[in-house]
Structure formats: C-alpha cells, structure tokens
Amino acid sequence: MLEYSMILKASQVLAGVTRVTPLLESELLNCKLGFRLLVKAECLQRTGSFKIRGAYVKIASLSNEERAAGVVAFSSGNHAQGVAAAATEMGVPATIVMPEDAPAVKLRNTAEYGAKVITYDRLTGDRAKIARDIAAETGATLIPPYDDYVLMSGQGTIGLEVADQLGKLKTSADALVCPVGGGGLIAGIATAMAQASPGTKVYAAEPEHFDDTKRSLLAGKRIGNEPGHSSICDSIVTQIPGENTFPINQKLVAEGYSVSEADVIVAMQTLADDLKIVAEPGGAAAVAAVLRDRERWRGKTVVAIVSGGNVDLDTWRGYLT
C-alpha cells in the first residue's frame, strides 16, 4: 500500500535529482476568471514531465543485482523518457517499448536519454506483453507506468511541494485538479495532500471517452473505456484505472471531470498566453477542467497540475490555429 511516510522517503531520494517545479499564476488571468488559479508546472520538470520522479525512486529501490540486469518499460512517451533518464543516471541499462506513432520528440528523446527503443504497432501490438517477454528473456525488471506503490510515492512528492509552496504564499487551496490516466500521479498527490494540506479537495480530469476514473468513482468499481475512440491527449489515455491506484483514488479523490478536445486546446492556449508555458494536450487536461467550470470556483483558490509538455512544436502550433 501507499503511505505518507513513503512519499517523505521518496522526497529524500529525489533531493538534488528532480526540480522543485514552480507554482505559477497570472494576476491578469485571475481577474478574468474570478478566482485564483495556481499552476504546478511539471512540464518544466526534467524530461518534460512528472514521470522521472516515480521512475527514479523505483529504480533506486532495486538491488544491485536487479540494476545490473536492467529495466524495461512500455510507454507512449513520458514514462519512457523518465525511465530512460533515471536509468542512465544510475548506470542501469534500459529498454523501452513505444508505439511507432508516438510523437517524434518523445521517440527521439527517449533514445537520446540512453535507452534502447523498440517500437510496435499501436493497433495490433500488445506493448505490455512485449515488455514482459523482454523482462522474462533478459531478467530485466519491468517498471510499470503507474500501478506500483513505490512509483506512486515518487509522484506524490509533487503534493509535498504544492503544500510547501502554498505555505510560502501564506495561502491554502480549496481544490487541486490533476490529469489522470492510470491514476498513479493523482494517487500519490492525493495521499500527500491528505496529510500536508487536508483542507484541499482533489479532483481528476480526463479526456472524453477516456474518463474511466470518473465513471469508476461514480460506480464504486473499476470500469473500462469503450473501444473505438481516440484522443489528442495521448499521454493520459488508458483502458481502465489501475488495480492498485483505484482503491487509493476511490478513498481520496472527491470527483472526476471529463473534458473535450476543444476544452483542452483552450487550456493550452491560455497556458501559452498567460503563463508562457507549452503544455502537451494530456498535460493541460486539469487546466481545461478548471477553465470550463469556472463558475464553480468563483472566489476560491485552485491548484491545477500541468503534468507534461512533451509535444512536437509544429503539432502544438497546429492545435492552436
């Protein structure tokens, strides 16, 4: 299980390794919105997303023998880069299974961080099976993208930072909204916030047709997504909430929101115009949810996590035109 003490320990492991990303705001934007919006810019984290936090803590927890055998992971890009960078920094061989149609910047960066990249067809291939087969053949340790308590403890350090930053601003947050795929990021953050900022309610944000966490929270059990849909929010598209993440989120997450692609593009534009940061579509989902339901937050203070910024700039410009 995931405990607050694990997140505190993870913060010690990550000291000097990851950045304390800024909590950004625009006074002009706040005036237009009618509430205070604080953006936790994990798009400015090393490797361009929060993923290096959990990946580094997980790999650091392995024995010397396990590290020598290497690690393997499967990812559309952000987890891939986080694992590749963390593994290389610790001298651990890494193999990453990625869809051949992943954003070019993510494929390129993963290789440049030092990992061996193996691509597959997203429509016909089974990335998890490919990774498991590699692990079985080589003895490498599989680093899951979200459904692991040690990994979640690393992601939870974001919550510790947010609580500390709120304290330095001499304020508190009524709500924190987080993008959700498999649920590891929000599970870690919600666990940290429950102790460090108990007055802050935590909410999930997901793309339309991939709002499995929202629907699962309402149903009280894990419910998967219907096939046949796609989304520009590739970094947070998953089939079903994690087996380990969902019980945590069921206990600690107040509610889930789903956002349209139009909502996401508005959020990406707002982040560029008002905070001067580039967010990938999935990374902007929380801001999209906050902006769409702005009347709900009137007069309140809301933290929104921008989980990543790994997007080809030509693609990003195309979304905003």
Short mmCIF file of C-alpha atoms in Angstrom, two decimals:
data_model
loop_
_atom_site.label_atom_id
_atom_site.label_comp_id
_atom_site.label_asym_id
_atom_site.label_seq_id
_atom_site.Cartn_x
_atom_site.Cartn_y
_atom_site.Cartn_z
CA MET A 1 0.00 0.00 0.00
CA LEU A 2 0.98 3.65 -0.32
CA GLU A 3 1.76 5.54 2.86
CA TYR A 4 2.67 9.16 3.55
CA SER A 5 5.99 8.03 5.03
CA MET A 6 6.90 6.51 1.66
CA ILE A 7 6.39 9.87 -0.03
CA LEU A 8 8.58 11.60 2.56
CA LYS A 9 11.28 9.00 1.90
CA ALA A 10 10.89 9.49 -1.85
CA SER A 11 11.44 13.22 -1.44
CA GLN A 12 14.80 12.46 0.17
CA VAL A 13 15.75 10.14 -2.70
CA LEU A 14 14.86 12.83 -5.23
CA ALA A 15 16.65 15.68 -3.45
CA GLY A 16 19.09 17.17 -5.94
CA VAL A 17 17.78 14.91 -8.71
CA THR A 18 14.46 16.44 -9.72
CA ARG A 19 13.44 20.08 -9.86
CA VAL A 20 11.05 21.76 -7.48
CA THR A 21 8.80 22.96 -10.26
CA PRO A 22 7.19 26.39 -9.87
CA LEU A 23 3.64 27.16 -8.81
CA LEU A 24 2.74 29.79 -11.40
CA GLU A 25 -0.05 32.32 -11.58
CA SER A 26 -1.13 35.32 -13.63
CA GLU A 27 -2.82 38.16 -11.79
CA LEU A 28 -4.50 39.23 -15.03
CA LEU A 29 -5.84 35.74 -15.64
CA ASN A 30 -7.09 35.51 -12.06
CA CYS A 31 -9.02 38.74 -12.55
CA LYS A 32 -10.63 37.40 -15.72
CA LEU A 33 -11.52 34.10 -14.08
CA GLY A 34 -12.84 35.43 -10.79
CA PHE A 35 -10.73 33.00 -8.75
CA ARG A 36 -7.08 32.33 -8.01
CA LEU A 37 -5.53 29.71 -10.30
CA LEU A 38 -2.14 28.29 -9.32
CA VAL A 39 -0.49 26.08 -11.94
CA LYS A 40 2.03 23.44 -10.87
CA ALA A 41 4.25 23.36 -13.96
CA GLU A 42 5.55 19.79 -14.18
CA CYS A 43 6.05 20.50 -17.88
CA LEU A 44 9.23 22.23 -16.64
CA GLN A 45 10.43 19.11 -14.84
CA ARG A 46 13.45 17.20 -16.12
CA THR A 47 12.43 15.14 -19.20
CA GLY A 48 9.42 17.45 -19.64
CA SER A 49 7.01 15.66 -17.31
CA PHE A 50 6.49 14.38 -13.77
CA LYS A 51 7.38 10.81 -14.76
CA ILE A 52 11.05 10.97 -13.80
CA ARG A 53 10.03 11.29 -10.15
CA GLY A 54 8.45 7.86 -9.87
CA ALA A 55 10.86 6.21 -12.29
CA TYR A 56 13.92 7.36 -10.36
CA VAL A 57 12.52 6.31 -6.97
CA LYS A 58 11.52 2.90 -8.34
CA ILE A 59 14.89 2.19 -9.95
CA ALA A 60 16.70 3.46 -6.86
CA SER A 61 14.79 0.87 -4.81
CA LEU A 62 16.21 -2.05 -6.84
CA SER A 63 19.07 -4.21 -5.61
CA ASN A 64 22.49 -4.06 -7.25
CA GLU A 65 21.77 -7.39 -8.96
CA GLU A 66 18.45 -6.12 -10.29
CA ARG A 67 20.03 -2.94 -11.60
CA ALA A 68 22.75 -4.91 -13.36
CA ALA A 69 20.08 -6.89 -15.22
CA GLY A 70 18.50 -3.67 -16.46
CA VAL A 71 14.97 -2.34 -16.62
CA VAL A 72 12.22 -2.41 -19.24
CA ALA A 73 9.14 -0.21 -19.61
CA PHE A 74 6.31 0.44 -22.05
CA SER A 75 5.04 3.95 -22.71
CA SER A 76 3.73 6.37 -25.32
CA GLY A 77 6.46 8.77 -24.30
CA ASN A 78 6.60 10.50 -20.92
CA HIS A 79 7.16 7.39 -18.79
CA ALA A 80 9.60 6.24 -21.46
CA GLN A 81 11.70 9.38 -21.09
CA GLY A 82 11.51 9.33 -17.30
CA VAL A 83 12.69 5.72 -17.09
CA ALA A 84 15.40 6.26 -19.72
CA ALA A 85 16.83 9.32 -17.99
CA ALA A 86 16.65 7.83 -14.48
CA ALA A 87 18.18 4.54 -15.58
CA THR A 88 21.04 6.21 -17.45
CA GLU A 89 21.79 8.44 -14.47
CA MET A 90 22.16 5.35 -12.28
CA GLY A 91 24.09 3.34 -14.86
CA VAL A 92 21.24 0.90 -15.46
CA PRO A 93 20.53 -0.48 -18.97
CA ALA A 94 17.00 0.40 -20.14
CA THR A 95 14.79 -0.93 -22.91
CA ILE A 96 11.60 0.98 -23.73
CA VAL A 97 8.68 -0.33 -25.78
CA MET A 98 6.94 2.55 -27.58
CA PRO A 99 4.22 2.84 -30.25
CA GLU A 100 5.69 3.62 -33.65
CA ASP A 101 3.29 6.57 -33.98
CA ALA A 102 4.34 8.18 -30.69
CA PRO A 103 5.23 11.88 -31.01
CA ALA A 104 8.61 12.16 -32.71
CA VAL A 105 10.03 14.29 -29.91
CA LYS A 106 9.25 11.53 -27.40
CA LEU A 107 10.80 8.78 -29.53
CA ARG A 108 13.88 10.85 -30.19
CA ASN A 109 14.37 12.00 -26.62
CA THR A 110 13.94 8.51 -25.16
CA ALA A 111 16.77 7.24 -27.36
CA GLU A 112 18.91 10.27 -26.61
CA TYR A 113 18.46 9.71 -22.86
CA GLY A 114 20.27 6.42 -23.42
CA ALA A 115 17.56 3.76 -23.72
CA LYS A 116 17.14 1.10 -26.36
CA VAL A 117 13.81 1.82 -28.07
CA ILE A 118 11.65 -0.96 -29.51
CA THR A 119 8.58 0.19 -31.45
CA TYR A 120 5.29 -1.63 -32.10
CA ASP A 121 2.02 -1.07 -33.97
CA ARG A 122 -0.45 0.52 -31.53
CA LEU A 123 -3.43 -1.08 -33.31
CA THR A 124 -2.14 -4.66 -33.50
CA GLY A 125 0.62 -4.95 -30.89
CA ASP A 126 0.44 -5.66 -27.15
CA ARG A 127 3.01 -3.41 -25.54
CA ALA A 128 2.67 -4.95 -22.10
CA LYS A 129 3.28 -8.46 -23.48
CA ILE A 130 6.28 -7.28 -25.48
CA ALA A 131 7.77 -5.71 -22.35
CA ARG A 132 7.01 -8.78 -20.23
CA ASP A 133 8.65 -11.04 -22.80
CA ILE A 134 11.77 -8.87 -22.78
CA ALA A 135 11.86 -8.96 -18.98
CA ALA A 136 11.49 -12.76 -18.98
CA GLU A 137 14.21 -13.20 -21.58
CA THR A 138 16.76 -10.79 -20.10
CA GLY A 139 15.98 -10.79 -16.39
CA ALA A 140 15.26 -7.05 -16.53
CA THR A 141 12.83 -5.50 -14.04
CA LEU A 142 9.60 -4.19 -15.52
CA ILE A 143 8.97 -0.58 -14.42
CA PRO A 144 5.19 -0.11 -14.68
CA PRO A 145 3.79 3.26 -15.80
CA TYR A 146 1.56 3.80 -12.77
CA ASP A 147 0.31 0.73 -10.89
CA ASP A 148 3.14 0.46 -8.36
CA TYR A 149 3.27 1.86 -4.82
CA VAL A 150 6.96 2.82 -4.89
CA LEU A 151 6.45 4.58 -8.21
CA MET A 152 3.41 6.39 -6.78
CA SER A 153 5.46 7.60 -3.82
CA GLY A 154 7.74 9.44 -6.23
CA GLN A 155 4.79 11.09 -7.96
CA GLY A 156 3.43 12.05 -4.54
CA THR A 157 6.37 14.37 -3.95
CA ILE A 158 4.51 16.86 -6.15
CA GLY A 159 1.89 17.07 -3.42
CA LEU A 160 4.57 17.78 -0.81
CA GLU A 161 5.92 20.59 -2.98
CA VAL A 162 2.48 22.09 -3.57
CA ALA A 163 1.70 22.11 0.16
CA ASP A 164 5.06 23.73 0.92
CA GLN A 165 4.62 26.32 -1.83
CA LEU A 166 1.14 27.18 -0.63
CA GLY A 167 2.59 27.72 2.84
CA LYS A 168 5.24 30.06 1.49
CA LEU A 169 2.50 32.01 -0.28
CA LYS A 170 0.65 32.17 3.05
CA THR A 171 -2.44 30.69 1.47
CA SER A 172 -4.33 27.43 1.16
CA ALA A 173 -6.06 25.75 -1.76
CA ASP A 174 -9.72 24.82 -1.85
CA ALA A 175 -9.11 22.34 -4.66
CA LEU A 176 -6.39 20.59 -6.62
CA VAL A 177 -7.20 19.24 -10.09
CA CYS A 178 -4.94 16.66 -11.70
CA PRO A 179 -4.78 14.98 -15.13
CA VAL A 180 -5.44 11.24 -14.86
CA GLY A 181 -4.51 8.27 -17.00
CA GLY A 182 -3.92 5.13 -14.98
CA GLY A 183 -4.16 7.06 -11.73
CA GLY A 184 -0.66 6.88 -10.27
CA LEU A 185 0.02 10.61 -10.30
CA ILE A 186 -3.21 11.60 -8.60
CA ALA A 187 -2.96 8.71 -6.11
CA GLY A 188 0.45 9.94 -4.99
CA ILE A 189 -0.57 13.60 -4.87
CA ALA A 190 -3.85 12.87 -3.06
CA THR A 191 -2.02 10.78 -0.44
CA ALA A 192 0.43 13.61 0.17
CA MET A 193 -2.24 16.31 0.25
CA ALA A 194 -4.41 14.34 2.70
CA GLN A 195 -1.64 14.81 5.26
CA ALA A 196 0.09 18.01 4.19
CA SER A 197 -2.99 20.02 3.10
CA PRO A 198 -6.09 18.19 4.38
CA GLY A 199 -8.45 21.06 3.56
CA THR A 200 -7.74 20.72 -0.16
CA LYS A 201 -10.13 18.54 -2.16
CA VAL A 202 -8.55 16.59 -5.03
CA TYR A 203 -10.29 16.17 -8.41
CA ALA A 204 -9.47 14.10 -11.50
CA ALA A 205 -9.51 15.41 -15.08
CA GLU A 206 -9.69 13.11 -18.11
CA PRO A 207 -10.45 13.32 -21.84
CA GLU A 208 -13.92 12.50 -23.12
CA HIS A 209 -14.29 8.78 -23.97
CA PHE A 210 -11.33 8.03 -21.67
CA ASP A 211 -12.94 9.11 -18.40
CA ASP A 212 -12.68 5.67 -16.79
CA THR A 213 -11.64 7.08 -13.41
CA LYS A 214 -14.60 9.48 -13.32
CA ARG A 215 -17.06 6.72 -14.17
CA SER A 216 -15.39 4.24 -11.85
CA LEU A 217 -15.60 6.67 -8.94
CA LEU A 218 -19.32 7.09 -9.60
CA ALA A 219 -19.88 3.33 -9.93
CA GLY A 220 -17.74 2.36 -6.95
CA LYS A 221 -15.77 -0.13 -9.05
CA ARG A 222 -13.25 -0.17 -11.88
CA ILE A 223 -14.91 0.40 -15.26
CA GLY A 224 -13.03 0.40 -18.56
CA ASN A 225 -13.42 2.60 -21.61
CA GLU A 226 -15.36 1.62 -24.71
CA PRO A 227 -13.14 0.83 -27.74
CA GLY A 228 -13.18 2.79 -30.96
CA HIS A 229 -12.20 6.23 -29.70
CA SER A 230 -9.06 8.34 -29.95
CA SER A 231 -7.81 11.50 -28.26
CA ILE A 232 -5.15 14.14 -28.72
CA CYS A 233 -4.40 13.58 -25.01
CA ASP A 234 -2.17 10.58 -25.77
CA SER A 235 -0.20 10.82 -22.51
CA ILE A 236 -3.26 10.08 -20.34
CA VAL A 237 -5.16 7.60 -22.50
CA THR A 238 -5.56 4.31 -20.62
CA GLN A 239 -8.11 1.50 -20.76
CA ILE A 240 -9.06 1.13 -17.09
CA PRO A 241 -7.96 2.54 -13.71
CA GLY A 242 -5.06 0.72 -12.11
CA GLU A 243 -5.75 -2.18 -9.79
CA ASN A 244 -3.57 -0.57 -7.11
CA THR A 245 -4.27 3.08 -7.89
CA PHE A 246 -8.06 2.92 -7.91
CA PRO A 247 -8.65 1.98 -4.23
CA ILE A 248 -6.49 4.95 -3.23
CA ASN A 249 -8.32 7.32 -5.53
CA GLN A 250 -11.70 5.92 -4.52
CA LYS A 251 -10.87 6.92 -0.96
CA LEU A 252 -9.16 10.27 -1.56
CA VAL A 253 -10.44 11.80 -4.83
CA ALA A 254 -13.60 13.89 -4.49
CA GLU A 255 -14.85 13.74 -8.07
CA GLY A 256 -13.84 13.32 -11.70
CA TYR A 257 -14.29 15.61 -14.71
CA SER A 258 -14.15 14.83 -18.41
CA VAL A 259 -13.06 17.46 -20.92
CA SER A 260 -13.45 17.80 -24.67
CA GLU A 261 -10.59 18.31 -27.08
CA ALA A 262 -11.85 21.86 -27.60
CA ASP A 263 -11.59 22.43 -23.82
CA VAL A 264 -8.03 21.12 -23.89
CA ILE A 265 -6.99 23.39 -26.74
CA VAL A 266 -8.42 26.42 -24.91
CA ALA A 267 -6.34 25.43 -21.89
CA MET A 268 -3.16 25.03 -23.97
CA GLN A 269 -3.72 28.47 -25.48
CA THR A 270 -4.36 30.03 -22.06
CA LEU A 271 -1.20 28.46 -20.62
CA ALA A 272 0.82 29.82 -23.54
CA ASP A 273 -0.71 33.29 -23.48
CA ASP A 274 -0.90 33.91 -19.75
CA LEU A 275 1.87 31.78 -18.24
CA LYS A 276 4.20 31.42 -21.25
CA ILE A 277 4.47 27.64 -20.98
CA VAL A 278 3.99 24.86 -23.51
CA ALA A 279 1.73 22.05 -22.34
CA GLU A 280 1.02 18.84 -24.19
CA PRO A 281 -2.71 18.08 -24.58
CA GLY A 282 -2.91 15.50 -21.79
CA GLY A 283 -0.85 17.72 -19.55
CA ALA A 284 -3.38 20.53 -19.94
CA ALA A 285 -6.45 18.46 -19.01
CA ALA A 286 -6.67 19.75 -15.44
CA VAL A 287 -6.48 23.37 -16.54
CA ALA A 288 -9.13 22.57 -19.17
CA ALA A 289 -11.47 21.24 -16.48
CA VAL A 290 -10.93 24.28 -14.26
CA LEU A 291 -11.47 26.80 -17.08
CA ARG A 292 -14.59 25.07 -18.37
CA ASP A 293 -16.33 25.04 -14.98
CA ARG A 294 -15.00 28.38 -13.81
CA GLU A 295 -18.24 29.41 -12.09
CA ARG A 296 -17.78 26.54 -9.66
CA TRP A 297 -14.51 28.02 -8.41
CA ARG A 298 -15.52 31.67 -8.13
CA GLY A 299 -13.78 33.28 -5.15
CA LYS A 300 -11.72 30.16 -4.42
CA THR A 301 -8.09 29.12 -4.81
CA VAL A 302 -7.45 26.21 -7.17
CA VAL A 303 -4.23 24.34 -7.99
CA ALA A 304 -4.06 22.69 -11.42
CA ILE A 305 -1.30 20.24 -12.28
CA VAL A 306 0.21 20.57 -15.76
CA SER A 307 1.72 17.11 -15.95
CA GLY A 308 3.81 17.40 -19.11
CA GLY A 309 4.96 19.47 -22.05
CA ASN A 310 6.37 16.93 -24.48
CA VAL A 311 4.76 17.81 -27.76
CA ASP A 312 6.19 18.49 -31.21
CA LEU A 313 6.04 22.26 -31.64
CA ASP A 314 4.59 22.01 -35.14
CA THR A 315 1.80 19.81 -33.75
CA TRP A 316 1.30 22.19 -30.83
CA ARG A 317 1.01 25.18 -33.17
CA GLY A 318 -1.46 23.22 -35.26
CA TYR A 319 -3.73 22.72 -32.27
CA LEU A 320 -3.74 26.43 -31.51
CA THR A 321 -4.50 27.70 -35.04
#
